[in-house]
Amino acid sequence: MNSRADIPEAFAGRITDRLGHLVHAASAPVPDTAKIAVDADGMSLTLTLDNATETVVDAHFSAPPEAAESAVLDLLCAHAIGAPVREVVEHGLVFALHALHDPNVPSPVAGILTPRNAGACFAIPLRLVAAVRREAEARFGRHKDTNFFDRPYSEAWQKLDKTGKRDLVLPHIARFKADNGLSDGSFELVEIDQYDRLFLAFTDEVPAWDKPVLLMRLERWLREQTGERIELFTEVVKDANRIRRL
Amino acid sequence: MTGMTDHVELILDGTKIAWHQDRIDAWERGERIAPITIDMSLTRACNFACHFCYAMLQENERKVIDKKAIFEFLEDCAEIGVKGISLVSDGESTISPVFVDACKYGHELGLSMAVGTNGFVLNRRKLEEVLPSLTYLRVNISAGERKRYAEIMGVKEHWFDRVAENIKAMGEIKREQNLDVTIGMQMVLMPEYHDQIMPLAQLGKELRPDYLVIKHCSDDEDGSLGVDYSGYADLYETLHAAEALSDDSYQVTVKWSKIDTEGTRSYQRCYGAPFMLQMSGSGLVAPCGMLFNERYKKFHIGNITEERFRDIFYSDRYWEVMNYLASPDFNAQKMCGSLCLQHKVNEFLDGYQKGDFELPEMKGEQPMHINFI
């Protein structure tokens, strides 16, 4: 079990928050063929499966409630439900890591943050996921095709027409502008395309090299506010070469 | 070394990332690793108008890479640990006034230098000057007949003759000067160029470069170039026939691993960009060529005409962008075009990260062009 003192600062706040309202904690599993149940170092993870589709229909873990690993496993379970077990194995901890990482606090590593270098609180979850993988492959075989699992936009978002989507995001954009000292006219949302990508057009008020950072921050803000994986783009610039044309 | 037979192995369809285990280990520890390879151009400009050209989709704010900017960039690369620089990317580097100097200076600094070109403005004098500094020089020539060359490459028919002469000269200079450089030809294949596969493979046999590689054509996520990936399957027989023209000193290779995928990716996170960075001929530093266009401004990191590369590399912004690509914020299957430069590196690192395999122990002699992963 990982001492709270060992938790990297970038995860501390969100781990504490999550430990305050764990959703998927349960007692140790009972044997059941519809389940994959694994344990390591006194902690366990149980995935209930629809064997026909290999989809996780329920997920629980057991670990000391005050342990940082509980927050990691709780988020792993949250990602697992509704996903193929293969997705849980391949990306589950990446999602948990991302959910626990406060982007406003320096990362525990200077380079690329992954579950393997994120600190001791990911060590047991990594072992549990490796055990799930072995169990799943023993049961279903190793997949040779590609995992395309990707959570779609929410049903509520999908039901909105373009105007509805625009109305949903515009107040958040206005708030972002106000919070960052930008005028109303500094940029505008010009299009939401068929793939729900949002396109912005900037005026000269925003210096060229402020745009990339601003776009990434605004995108993160919109994702936090809407719960949707909003993607921001600026307008396409056409090829300036005179002799070649699409 | 004078020819292919002197080299250990020429990998044209795969990745050499596994040979750079120290860099993978450092990446895994969360260290800020320098790219092993940087693919860049010295200009956004080009004197050709190739029908398949992805650079048409990569426009961004143009700046001029002058001698000072490129020299400082090369010095920074050598300092931080970059190993190879390929001048390919989104422009025709040979028409930049700093082309020869850049190749020579990079080589002097200990960097492996390589060039991808249409081969038109190169002449014997320039080739004699530049070839000793290069690991490889690859000529983009997507047709084996004059008329079709003019159609596909968007130039006059007689330009074909000059390029063919230049390829021949490259091989001659290599042999005369006993150079290590590898001379290559490359066909960017769209299914509608199928009639040119065999004429080009045959032309290569006459011109005697070391190899001809036949690769798929990349497209953006909106399919702007209109590449029909399902059309490649009909060409397999012809492609195998082209490969059969290989001999002891001329290798014809089809990039099967990419053509076979029909444009899809097996991975969602992009771990490859920190190992293999791309830069635009405008000086723009972005993780990948598919993100050069202004439309992808949120991924743009800096510009070497305005800032030292070492400062860009050590900046938090650089690593913020790289981490974004490695996070669930990003899904390469949905947000990228097809089959990018980093594709094979991404496949490898993603498989390793998922636990599909342990890092292989690489034994024996290293393959050729080890610094171009």
Coordinates of C-alpha atoms in Angstrom, one line a residue:
Chain A
M1 CA 0.0 0.0 0.0
N2 CA 1.2 3.4 -0.9
S3 CA 1.7 6.0 1.9
R4 CA 0.0 9.3 1.2
A5 CA 3.3 11.0 1.7
D6 CA 4.6 9.3 -1.4
I7 CA 1.9 10.6 -3.7
P8 CA 3.2 13.0 -6.2
E9 CA 1.9 16.5 -5.7
A10 CA 0.3 16.5 -9.2
F11 CA -2.1 13.8 -8.1
A12 CA -2.5 14.6 -4.4
G13 CA -5.5 16.9 -4.6
R14 CA -7.5 14.7 -7.0
I15 CA -6.7 11.5 -5.2
T16 CA -7.9 13.0 -1.9
D17 CA -11.1 14.1 -3.7
R18 CA -11.7 10.7 -5.2
L19 CA -11.0 8.9 -1.9
G20 CA -13.8 11.0 -0.5
H21 CA -16.4 9.4 -2.7
L22 CA -15.3 6.1 -4.0
V23 CA -17.9 4.5 -6.2
H24 CA -16.6 1.1 -7.1
A25 CA -15.2 -0.2 -3.8
A26 CA -16.4 -3.6 -2.7
S27 CA -15.4 -6.5 -0.6
A28 CA -13.2 -9.2 -2.1
P29 CA -14.8 -11.1 -5.0
V30 CA -16.4 -14.5 -4.9
P31 CA -15.6 -17.0 -7.7
D32 CA -17.9 -16.6 -10.7
T33 CA -17.3 -17.6 -14.3
A34 CA -18.8 -14.4 -15.6
K35 CA -16.1 -12.5 -13.8
I36 CA -12.4 -11.9 -14.1
A37 CA -11.1 -11.5 -10.6
V38 CA -7.5 -10.8 -9.9
D39 CA -5.5 -9.8 -6.8
A40 CA -2.0 -8.5 -6.0
D41 CA -0.5 -7.4 -2.7
G42 CA -3.7 -7.5 -0.8
M43 CA -5.8 -5.6 -3.4
S44 CA -8.1 -7.0 -5.9
L45 CA -10.0 -6.1 -9.1
T46 CA -13.2 -7.7 -10.3
L47 CA -14.7 -7.2 -13.8
T48 CA -18.1 -8.7 -14.6
L49 CA -18.2 -9.5 -18.3
D50 CA -20.7 -10.1 -21.0
N51 CA -18.8 -13.0 -22.4
A52 CA -20.4 -12.7 -25.9
T53 CA -19.1 -9.2 -26.4
E54 CA -16.2 -9.2 -23.9
T55 CA -17.7 -6.0 -22.5
V56 CA -17.3 -5.1 -18.9
V57 CA -20.8 -4.7 -17.4
D58 CA -19.7 -4.1 -13.8
A59 CA -16.3 -3.4 -12.1
H60 CA -15.3 -3.3 -8.5
F61 CA -12.1 -3.3 -6.5
S62 CA -11.0 -3.9 -3.0
A63 CA -8.2 -2.0 -1.3
P64 CA -7.8 -0.1 1.9
P65 CA -10.1 2.9 1.6
E66 CA -7.4 5.4 2.6
A67 CA -4.8 4.0 0.1
A68 CA -4.0 6.1 -2.9
E69 CA -4.4 3.0 -5.0
S70 CA -8.1 3.0 -4.2
A71 CA -8.5 6.3 -6.1
V72 CA -6.6 4.8 -9.1
L73 CA -8.6 1.6 -9.1
D74 CA -11.9 3.5 -8.7
L75 CA -11.2 5.5 -11.8
L76 CA -10.0 2.4 -13.6
C77 CA -13.4 0.8 -12.8
A78 CA -15.3 3.9 -14.0
H79 CA -13.5 3.7 -17.3
A80 CA -14.0 -0.1 -17.5
I81 CA -17.8 -0.2 -17.3
G82 CA -19.2 -0.4 -20.9
A83 CA -15.8 -0.9 -22.4
P84 CA -14.3 -4.2 -23.8
V85 CA -12.0 -5.8 -21.4
R86 CA -9.2 -5.3 -23.9
E87 CA -9.7 -1.5 -23.7
V88 CA -9.4 -1.7 -19.9
V89 CA -6.1 -3.6 -20.3
E90 CA -4.7 -1.3 -23.0
H91 CA -5.9 2.1 -21.9
G92 CA -7.6 1.9 -18.5
L93 CA -4.7 3.2 -16.4
V94 CA -3.9 5.9 -18.9
F95 CA -7.4 7.3 -18.4
A96 CA -7.1 6.9 -14.6
L97 CA -3.7 8.7 -14.7
H98 CA -5.1 11.5 -16.7
A99 CA -8.1 12.0 -14.5
L100 CA -5.9 12.2 -11.4
H101 CA -3.4 14.6 -12.9
D102 CA -3.9 18.2 -12.0
P103 CA -2.5 20.1 -15.0
N104 CA -1.9 23.2 -12.9
V105 CA 0.6 21.4 -10.7
P106 CA 4.0 20.3 -12.0
S107 CA 4.1 16.8 -13.3
P108 CA 6.1 14.2 -11.3
V109 CA 8.3 13.7 -14.4
A110 CA 9.8 16.2 -16.8
G111 CA 9.1 14.2 -19.9
I112 CA 6.3 12.0 -20.9
L113 CA 4.0 10.9 -18.0
T114 CA 2.8 7.3 -18.2
P115 CA 1.4 4.9 -15.6
R116 CA 4.8 3.2 -15.4
N117 CA 6.6 6.3 -14.3
A118 CA 3.7 8.1 -12.4
G119 CA 4.8 6.9 -9.0
A120 CA 4.3 4.1 -6.5
C121 CA 0.5 4.4 -6.4
F122 CA 0.3 2.9 -9.9
A123 CA 2.5 -0.1 -9.2
I124 CA -0.1 -2.4 -7.8
P125 CA -2.8 -1.3 -10.3
L126 CA -0.3 -2.1 -13.1
R127 CA 0.1 -5.6 -11.7
L128 CA -3.6 -6.0 -11.4
V129 CA -4.1 -4.9 -15.0
A130 CA -1.4 -7.3 -16.2
A131 CA -3.2 -10.1 -14.4
V132 CA -6.5 -9.1 -16.0
R133 CA -4.7 -9.3 -19.3
R134 CA -3.4 -12.8 -18.7
E135 CA -6.9 -13.9 -17.6
A136 CA -8.7 -12.3 -20.5
E137 CA -6.3 -13.8 -23.1
A138 CA -6.6 -17.2 -21.5
R139 CA -10.4 -16.9 -21.9
F140 CA -10.8 -15.1 -25.2
G141 CA -7.4 -15.5 -26.9
R142 CA -5.1 -12.7 -28.0
H143 CA -6.7 -10.2 -30.3
K144 CA -5.0 -9.7 -33.6
D145 CA -7.3 -7.0 -34.9
T146 CA -7.4 -3.4 -33.8
N147 CA -9.0 -1.9 -30.8
F148 CA -11.0 1.1 -32.0
F149 CA -13.0 1.6 -28.8
D150 CA -13.6 5.3 -28.2
R151 CA -16.2 6.8 -26.0
P152 CA -18.6 8.9 -28.1
Y153 CA -19.9 12.3 -27.2
S154 CA -22.8 12.1 -24.7
E155 CA -26.3 11.3 -25.9
A156 CA -27.4 14.8 -24.8
W157 CA -24.7 16.4 -27.0
Q158 CA -25.5 14.1 -29.9
K159 CA -29.2 15.1 -29.8
L160 CA -28.3 18.8 -30.2
D161 CA -28.3 20.4 -33.6
K162 CA -25.4 22.8 -34.5
T163 CA -27.2 25.8 -33.0
G164 CA -27.8 23.8 -29.8
K165 CA -24.2 22.8 -29.5
R166 CA -23.1 26.4 -30.2
D167 CA -25.5 27.7 -27.5
L168 CA -24.0 25.2 -25.1
V169 CA -20.4 26.2 -25.6
L170 CA -20.6 29.9 -26.2
P171 CA -21.3 30.9 -22.5
H172 CA -18.2 28.9 -21.5
I173 CA -16.1 30.6 -24.2
A174 CA -17.4 34.0 -23.0
R175 CA -16.4 33.2 -19.5
F176 CA -13.0 32.1 -20.6
K177 CA -12.4 35.3 -22.4
A178 CA -13.5 37.3 -19.4
D179 CA -11.3 35.3 -17.0
N180 CA -8.3 35.7 -19.3
G181 CA -8.7 39.4 -20.0
L182 CA -9.6 38.9 -23.7
S183 CA -12.2 41.1 -25.4
D184 CA -15.4 39.7 -26.9
G185 CA -13.9 40.3 -30.3
S186 CA -10.6 38.6 -29.8
F187 CA -11.8 35.4 -31.4
E188 CA -15.0 33.8 -32.4
L189 CA -16.4 30.4 -33.0
V190 CA -17.0 30.2 -36.7
E191 CA -18.0 26.6 -37.3
I192 CA -18.9 23.3 -35.7
D193 CA -18.4 20.7 -38.4
Q194 CA -19.9 17.3 -39.0
Y195 CA -17.4 15.7 -36.7
D196 CA -18.2 18.1 -33.9
R197 CA -14.9 19.9 -34.3
L198 CA -15.0 23.5 -33.2
F199 CA -13.2 26.1 -35.5
L200 CA -12.1 29.4 -34.2
A201 CA -11.1 32.6 -36.0
F202 CA -8.8 35.0 -34.2
T203 CA -8.3 38.8 -34.7
D204 CA -5.0 40.6 -34.4
E205 CA -5.7 41.2 -30.7
V206 CA -4.2 37.8 -29.9
P207 CA -0.5 37.7 -30.8
A208 CA 0.4 34.7 -33.1
W209 CA 2.5 32.9 -30.5
D210 CA -0.2 33.3 -27.8
K211 CA -2.7 31.3 -29.8
P212 CA -1.3 27.7 -29.4
V213 CA -1.2 28.0 -25.6
L214 CA -4.6 29.8 -25.5
L215 CA -6.2 27.1 -27.7
M216 CA -5.0 24.3 -25.5
R217 CA -6.1 26.0 -22.3
L218 CA -9.5 26.9 -23.8
E219 CA -10.0 23.3 -25.0
R220 CA -9.2 22.0 -21.6
W221 CA -11.6 24.5 -20.1
L222 CA -14.4 23.5 -22.5
R223 CA -13.9 19.8 -21.7
E224 CA -14.1 20.4 -18.0
Q225 CA -17.2 22.6 -18.3
T226 CA -19.1 20.4 -20.8
G227 CA -17.8 16.9 -20.0
E228 CA -17.4 16.4 -23.7
R229 CA -14.1 15.7 -25.5
I230 CA -14.2 19.1 -27.4
E231 CA -11.6 19.6 -30.1
L232 CA -10.5 23.1 -31.1
F233 CA -9.0 24.1 -34.4
T234 CA -8.3 27.3 -36.2
E235 CA -9.2 27.9 -39.8
V236 CA -7.3 26.1 -42.5
V237 CA -4.7 28.0 -44.5
K238 CA -4.5 27.1 -48.1
D239 CA -1.3 26.1 -49.8
A240 CA 0.6 29.3 -50.8
N241 CA 2.7 27.6 -53.5
R242 CA 1.7 29.1 -56.9
I243 CA 2.3 26.1 -59.1
R244 CA 0.6 23.3 -57.2
R245 CA -3.1 23.2 -56.4
L246 CA -5.4 20.6 -54.9
Chain B
M1 CA 31.8 0.8 -48.1
T2 CA 31.0 1.1 -51.7
G3 CA 27.7 -0.6 -52.2
M4 CA 24.8 -2.4 -50.8
T5 CA 26.6 -5.6 -50.2
D6 CA 29.0 -3.9 -47.8
H7 CA 26.1 -2.7 -45.6
V8 CA 24.7 -4.9 -42.9
E9 CA 21.0 -4.4 -43.7
L10 CA 18.9 -1.7 -45.3
I11 CA 15.6 -1.5 -43.6
L12 CA 13.1 0.3 -45.8
D13 CA 9.9 -1.1 -44.3
G14 CA 10.1 -1.0 -40.5
T15 CA 11.5 0.9 -37.6
K16 CA 15.0 0.9 -36.0
I17 CA 13.7 2.4 -32.7
A18 CA 14.5 -0.9 -30.9
W19 CA 18.2 -0.2 -31.5
H20 CA 17.9 2.9 -29.4
Q21 CA 17.2 1.2 -26.1
D22 CA 18.9 3.9 -24.0
R23 CA 16.6 6.5 -25.4
I24 CA 13.5 4.3 -24.8
D25 CA 14.7 3.7 -21.2
A26 CA 15.1 7.4 -20.6
W27 CA 11.6 8.1 -22.1
E28 CA 10.1 5.4 -19.8
R29 CA 11.7 7.1 -16.8
G30 CA 10.0 10.3 -17.8
E31 CA 13.1 12.1 -18.8
R32 CA 13.2 14.8 -21.5
I33 CA 14.7 12.9 -24.4
A34 CA 16.1 14.5 -27.5
P35 CA 14.6 13.3 -30.8
I36 CA 16.8 10.6 -32.4
T37 CA 15.7 11.8 -35.8
I38 CA 14.3 15.1 -37.0
D39 CA 12.7 15.3 -40.3
M40 CA 12.6 18.9 -41.7
S41 CA 12.8 21.0 -44.7
L42 CA 14.8 24.1 -45.4
T43 CA 12.0 25.8 -47.2
R44 CA 8.2 25.5 -47.8
A45 CA 8.8 26.3 -51.5
C46 CA 8.9 23.7 -54.2
N47 CA 9.6 23.8 -58.0
F48 CA 7.3 20.8 -58.6
A49 CA 3.5 20.4 -58.4
C50 CA 3.1 16.7 -57.6
H51 CA -0.4 15.4 -57.6
F52 CA 0.0 13.4 -54.4
C53 CA 1.9 16.1 -52.4
Y54 CA 0.9 16.2 -48.8
A55 CA 2.7 19.5 -48.4
M56 CA -0.4 21.1 -50.1
L57 CA -2.1 20.5 -46.8
Q58 CA 0.6 21.8 -44.5
E59 CA 0.6 25.5 -45.0
N60 CA 1.6 27.6 -42.1
E61 CA 3.1 31.1 -41.5
R62 CA 6.2 31.2 -43.7
K63 CA 9.5 32.4 -42.3
V64 CA 12.9 32.1 -44.0
I65 CA 15.4 29.7 -42.7
D66 CA 18.7 31.5 -43.3
K67 CA 22.2 30.3 -42.8
K68 CA 22.4 31.7 -39.2
A69 CA 19.1 30.0 -38.2
I70 CA 20.0 26.6 -39.7
F71 CA 23.6 26.6 -38.3
E72 CA 22.4 27.5 -34.8
F73 CA 19.7 24.8 -35.2
L74 CA 22.3 22.2 -36.2
E75 CA 24.6 23.2 -33.3
D76 CA 21.7 22.8 -30.9
C77 CA 20.8 19.4 -32.3
A78 CA 24.3 18.2 -31.8
E79 CA 24.4 19.6 -28.3
I80 CA 21.1 18.0 -27.0
G81 CA 21.7 14.6 -28.6
V82 CA 19.8 14.5 -31.9
K83 CA 21.4 11.9 -34.1
G84 CA 20.0 12.2 -37.6
I85 CA 18.4 15.0 -39.7
S86 CA 16.5 14.2 -42.8
L87 CA 15.8 17.1 -45.2
V88 CA 12.5 15.9 -46.5
S89 CA 9.3 17.2 -44.9
D90 CA 7.2 19.8 -46.6
G91 CA 9.4 21.6 -49.1
E92 CA 12.2 21.1 -51.7
S93 CA 15.3 21.7 -49.6
T94 CA 17.7 21.6 -52.6
I95 CA 16.3 24.9 -53.8
S96 CA 17.2 26.7 -50.6
P97 CA 20.4 28.7 -50.8
V98 CA 21.6 27.1 -47.5
F99 CA 21.1 23.5 -48.7
V100 CA 24.8 22.6 -49.4
D101 CA 26.1 24.4 -46.3
A102 CA 23.5 22.8 -44.1
C103 CA 24.4 19.3 -45.2
K104 CA 28.1 19.9 -44.8
Y105 CA 27.9 21.7 -41.5
G106 CA 25.5 19.1 -40.0
H107 CA 27.9 16.3 -41.0
E108 CA 30.9 18.2 -39.5
L109 CA 29.0 18.4 -36.2
G110 CA 28.6 14.7 -36.2
L111 CA 25.0 14.5 -37.2
S112 CA 23.8 12.0 -39.8
M113 CA 22.4 14.0 -42.6
A114 CA 20.0 12.8 -45.3
V115 CA 18.0 14.3 -48.2
G116 CA 14.7 13.6 -50.0
T117 CA 14.4 15.6 -53.2
N118 CA 12.8 15.7 -56.6
G119 CA 16.4 15.8 -57.8
F120 CA 15.9 18.5 -60.5
V121 CA 18.2 21.3 -59.4
L122 CA 21.0 19.0 -58.4
N123 CA 23.9 18.8 -60.8
R124 CA 27.2 17.0 -60.8
R125 CA 29.1 19.8 -59.1
K126 CA 26.6 20.1 -56.3
L127 CA 26.3 16.4 -55.9
E128 CA 30.1 16.0 -55.7
E129 CA 30.0 18.6 -52.9
V130 CA 27.1 17.3 -50.9
L131 CA 27.1 13.5 -51.3
P132 CA 30.2 12.9 -49.0
S133 CA 28.1 14.5 -46.2
L134 CA 25.1 12.4 -46.6
T135 CA 23.9 9.0 -45.2
Y136 CA 21.3 8.8 -47.9
L137 CA 19.9 10.8 -50.8
R138 CA 16.5 9.7 -52.0
V139 CA 14.9 11.0 -55.2
N140 CA 11.2 11.2 -55.3
I141 CA 10.2 9.9 -58.8
S142 CA 6.7 8.5 -59.0
A143 CA 6.7 7.5 -62.6
G144 CA 9.0 5.6 -65.0
E145 CA 7.9 7.2 -68.2
R146 CA 8.2 10.9 -69.4
K147 CA 4.5 11.6 -70.1
R148 CA 3.2 10.1 -67.0
Y149 CA 6.0 11.7 -65.0
A150 CA 5.0 15.1 -66.2
E151 CA 1.3 14.4 -65.3
I152 CA 2.0 13.0 -61.9
M153 CA 4.8 15.3 -60.8
G154 CA 3.3 18.4 -62.4
V155 CA 6.3 19.4 -64.5
K156 CA 7.4 19.4 -68.2
E157 CA 8.2 16.1 -69.8
H158 CA 11.8 16.8 -70.4
W159 CA 12.4 17.4 -66.7
F160 CA 12.2 13.6 -66.4
D161 CA 15.4 13.2 -68.5
R162 CA 17.3 15.6 -66.3
V163 CA 16.3 13.9 -63.1
A164 CA 17.1 10.5 -64.5
E165 CA 20.6 11.8 -65.6
N166 CA 21.1 13.1 -62.0
I167 CA 20.2 9.8 -60.5
K168 CA 22.7 8.1 -62.8
A169 CA 25.3 10.7 -61.8
M170 CA 24.7 10.1 -58.1
G171 CA 25.6 6.4 -58.5
E172 CA 28.7 7.3 -60.5
I173 CA 30.0 9.8 -58.0
K174 CA 29.3 7.4 -55.2
R175 CA 31.4 4.7 -56.9
E176 CA 34.1 7.1 -58.1
Q177 CA 34.6 8.6 -54.6
N178 CA 34.0 5.3 -52.8
L179 CA 31.3 7.0 -50.6
D180 CA 29.2 5.5 -47.9
V181 CA 26.0 7.3 -49.1
T182 CA 23.0 5.3 -50.1
I183 CA 21.2 6.4 -53.3
G184 CA 17.5 5.8 -53.4
M185 CA 14.5 6.3 -55.5
Q186 CA 11.0 6.6 -54.1
M187 CA 7.6 6.2 -55.6
V188 CA 4.7 7.6 -53.8
L189 CA 2.0 5.3 -55.1
M190 CA -1.6 6.2 -55.5
P191 CA -3.6 3.4 -56.9
E192 CA -4.2 5.3 -60.2
Y193 CA -0.4 5.3 -60.8
H194 CA -0.4 1.5 -61.1
D195 CA 0.8 1.6 -64.8
Q196 CA 4.0 3.2 -63.6
I197 CA 5.1 0.6 -61.1
M198 CA 6.9 -1.7 -63.5
P199 CA 8.4 1.0 -65.8
L200 CA 9.8 2.7 -62.7
A201 CA 11.2 -0.5 -61.2
Q202 CA 12.8 -1.2 -64.6
L203 CA 14.1 2.4 -64.9
G204 CA 15.8 1.9 -61.5
K205 CA 17.5 -1.2 -62.8
E206 CA 19.0 0.9 -65.6
L207 CA 20.0 3.9 -63.5
R208 CA 21.4 1.8 -60.7
P209 CA 20.5 3.5 -57.4
D210 CA 20.9 1.3 -54.4
Y211 CA 17.2 0.9 -54.0
L212 CA 13.7 1.8 -55.1
V213 CA 11.1 2.0 -52.4
I214 CA 7.4 2.1 -53.2
K215 CA 5.2 3.6 -50.5
H216 CA 1.6 4.4 -49.9
C217 CA 0.3 8.0 -50.2
S218 CA -0.7 9.7 -46.9
D219 CA -3.9 11.6 -46.6
D220 CA -5.3 13.9 -44.0
E221 CA -8.2 13.0 -41.7
D222 CA -10.7 14.5 -44.1
G223 CA -9.3 12.6 -47.1
S224 CA -8.4 15.8 -49.0
L225 CA -6.1 14.1 -51.4
G226 CA -8.6 11.4 -52.2
V227 CA -6.4 8.4 -51.7
D228 CA -8.4 5.2 -52.3
Y229 CA -6.7 2.8 -49.8
S230 CA -8.9 -0.1 -50.8
G231 CA -7.4 0.2 -54.3
Y232 CA -3.9 -1.0 -53.2
A233 CA -5.0 -4.6 -52.8
D234 CA -5.5 -4.9 -56.6
L235 CA -1.9 -3.9 -57.1
Y236 CA -0.2 -6.6 -55.0
E237 CA 0.7 -8.8 -58.0
T238 CA 2.3 -5.9 -59.8
L239 CA 4.1 -4.9 -56.7
H240 CA 5.5 -8.3 -56.1
A241 CA 6.7 -8.4 -59.7
A242 CA 8.5 -5.1 -59.1
E243 CA 10.2 -6.5 -56.1
A244 CA 11.3 -9.4 -58.1
L245 CA 13.5 -7.1 -60.2
S246 CA 15.8 -6.7 -57.2
D247 CA 19.4 -7.9 -57.7
D248 CA 22.6 -8.0 -55.7
S249 CA 23.0 -4.2 -55.8
Y250 CA 19.5 -2.9 -56.5
Q251 CA 16.8 -3.5 -53.9
V252 CA 13.1 -2.9 -54.8
T253 CA 11.0 -2.7 -51.6
V254 CA 7.3 -2.2 -51.1
K255 CA 6.3 -0.7 -47.8
W256 CA 3.9 -3.6 -47.2
S257 CA 3.4 -2.8 -43.6
K258 CA 1.8 0.4 -44.3
I259 CA 0.0 -0.5 -47.6
D260 CA -1.6 -3.5 -45.8
T261 CA -3.2 -1.4 -43.1
E262 CA -5.5 0.4 -45.6
G263 CA -4.7 3.6 -43.8
T264 CA -5.7 2.6 -40.3
R265 CA -3.8 2.8 -37.1
S266 CA -3.5 0.1 -34.4
Y267 CA -2.8 2.7 -31.7
Q268 CA -4.6 5.7 -30.2
R269 CA -1.8 7.5 -28.3
C270 CA 1.2 9.0 -30.2
Y271 CA 4.4 8.2 -28.3
G272 CA 6.6 8.5 -31.4
A273 CA 6.9 12.3 -31.7
P274 CA 9.5 12.9 -29.0
F275 CA 11.7 10.3 -30.7
M276 CA 11.1 11.5 -34.2
L277 CA 10.2 15.1 -34.6
Q278 CA 9.1 16.9 -37.7
M279 CA 9.7 20.5 -38.6
S280 CA 8.3 22.6 -41.4
G281 CA 10.3 24.5 -44.0
S282 CA 8.9 27.6 -42.4
G283 CA 11.0 26.9 -39.3
L284 CA 7.9 25.8 -37.4
V285 CA 8.5 23.1 -34.7
A286 CA 5.4 20.9 -34.4
P287 CA 5.3 17.3 -33.3
C288 CA 4.3 16.0 -36.7
G289 CA 3.9 17.0 -40.3
M290 CA 0.2 16.3 -40.2
L291 CA -0.1 19.1 -37.7
F292 CA 1.8 21.8 -39.6
N293 CA -1.3 23.6 -41.1
E294 CA -2.4 26.7 -39.2
R295 CA -5.6 24.8 -38.5
Y296 CA -3.7 22.8 -35.9
K297 CA -2.3 25.8 -34.2
K298 CA -2.8 24.4 -30.7
F299 CA 0.0 21.9 -31.4
H300 CA 2.5 24.5 -32.6
I301 CA 5.5 24.8 -30.3
G302 CA 7.9 27.4 -31.7
N303 CA 9.9 28.5 -34.7
I304 CA 13.7 28.1 -35.1
T305 CA 13.9 31.4 -37.1
E306 CA 12.7 33.2 -33.9
E307 CA 14.1 31.1 -31.1
R308 CA 17.0 28.7 -30.5
F309 CA 15.9 25.1 -30.9
R310 CA 17.5 24.1 -27.6
D311 CA 15.3 26.6 -25.8
I312 CA 12.2 25.2 -27.6
F313 CA 13.2 21.7 -26.8
Y314 CA 13.7 22.4 -23.1
S315 CA 10.5 24.5 -22.8
D316 CA 7.5 23.3 -20.8
R317 CA 5.4 24.0 -23.9
Y318 CA 7.3 21.4 -25.9
W319 CA 6.6 18.8 -23.3
E320 CA 3.0 19.9 -22.8
V321 CA 2.3 19.2 -26.5
M322 CA 4.1 15.9 -26.4
N323 CA 2.2 14.9 -23.3
Y324 CA -1.1 15.9 -24.9
L325 CA -0.4 13.4 -27.7
A326 CA 0.4 10.6 -25.2
S327 CA -2.8 11.3 -23.2
P328 CA -6.5 10.3 -23.6
D329 CA -7.0 13.9 -24.8
F330 CA -5.7 12.6 -28.1
N331 CA -6.8 9.7 -30.3
A332 CA -4.6 9.2 -33.3
Q333 CA -7.2 6.9 -34.9
K334 CA -9.7 9.8 -35.1
M335 CA -7.6 13.0 -35.0
C336 CA -4.8 12.2 -37.5
G337 CA -4.5 11.6 -41.2
S338 CA -3.4 8.3 -42.5
L339 CA 0.0 6.6 -41.9
C340 CA 2.3 9.4 -40.7
L341 CA 6.1 9.3 -40.6
Q342 CA 6.0 8.2 -37.0
H343 CA 3.6 5.4 -37.7
K344 CA 6.0 2.4 -37.2
V345 CA 7.6 4.0 -34.2
N346 CA 4.2 4.6 -32.7
E347 CA 3.2 1.0 -33.3
F348 CA 6.3 -0.2 -31.6
L349 CA 6.1 2.1 -28.5
D350 CA 2.4 1.6 -28.1
G351 CA 2.7 -2.2 -28.2
Y352 CA 5.5 -2.0 -25.6
Q353 CA 3.6 0.5 -23.4
K354 CA 0.5 -1.8 -23.5
G355 CA 2.7 -4.8 -22.4
D356 CA 2.3 -6.6 -25.7
F357 CA 6.0 -7.4 -25.6
E358 CA 9.2 -6.8 -23.7
L359 CA 11.9 -4.7 -25.3
P360 CA 13.8 -7.1 -27.6
E361 CA 17.5 -7.5 -27.0
M362 CA 19.2 -6.3 -30.2
K363 CA 22.1 -8.5 -31.2
G364 CA 24.6 -8.4 -34.0
E365 CA 25.6 -5.4 -36.1
Q366 CA 23.3 -2.4 -36.3
P367 CA 21.3 -2.0 -39.5
M368 CA 22.2 0.8 -41.9
H369 CA 20.9 4.3 -41.4
I370 CA 20.5 3.6 -37.7
N371 CA 19.9 7.3 -36.8
F372 CA 16.9 7.5 -39.1
I373 CA 14.4 5.5 -37.2

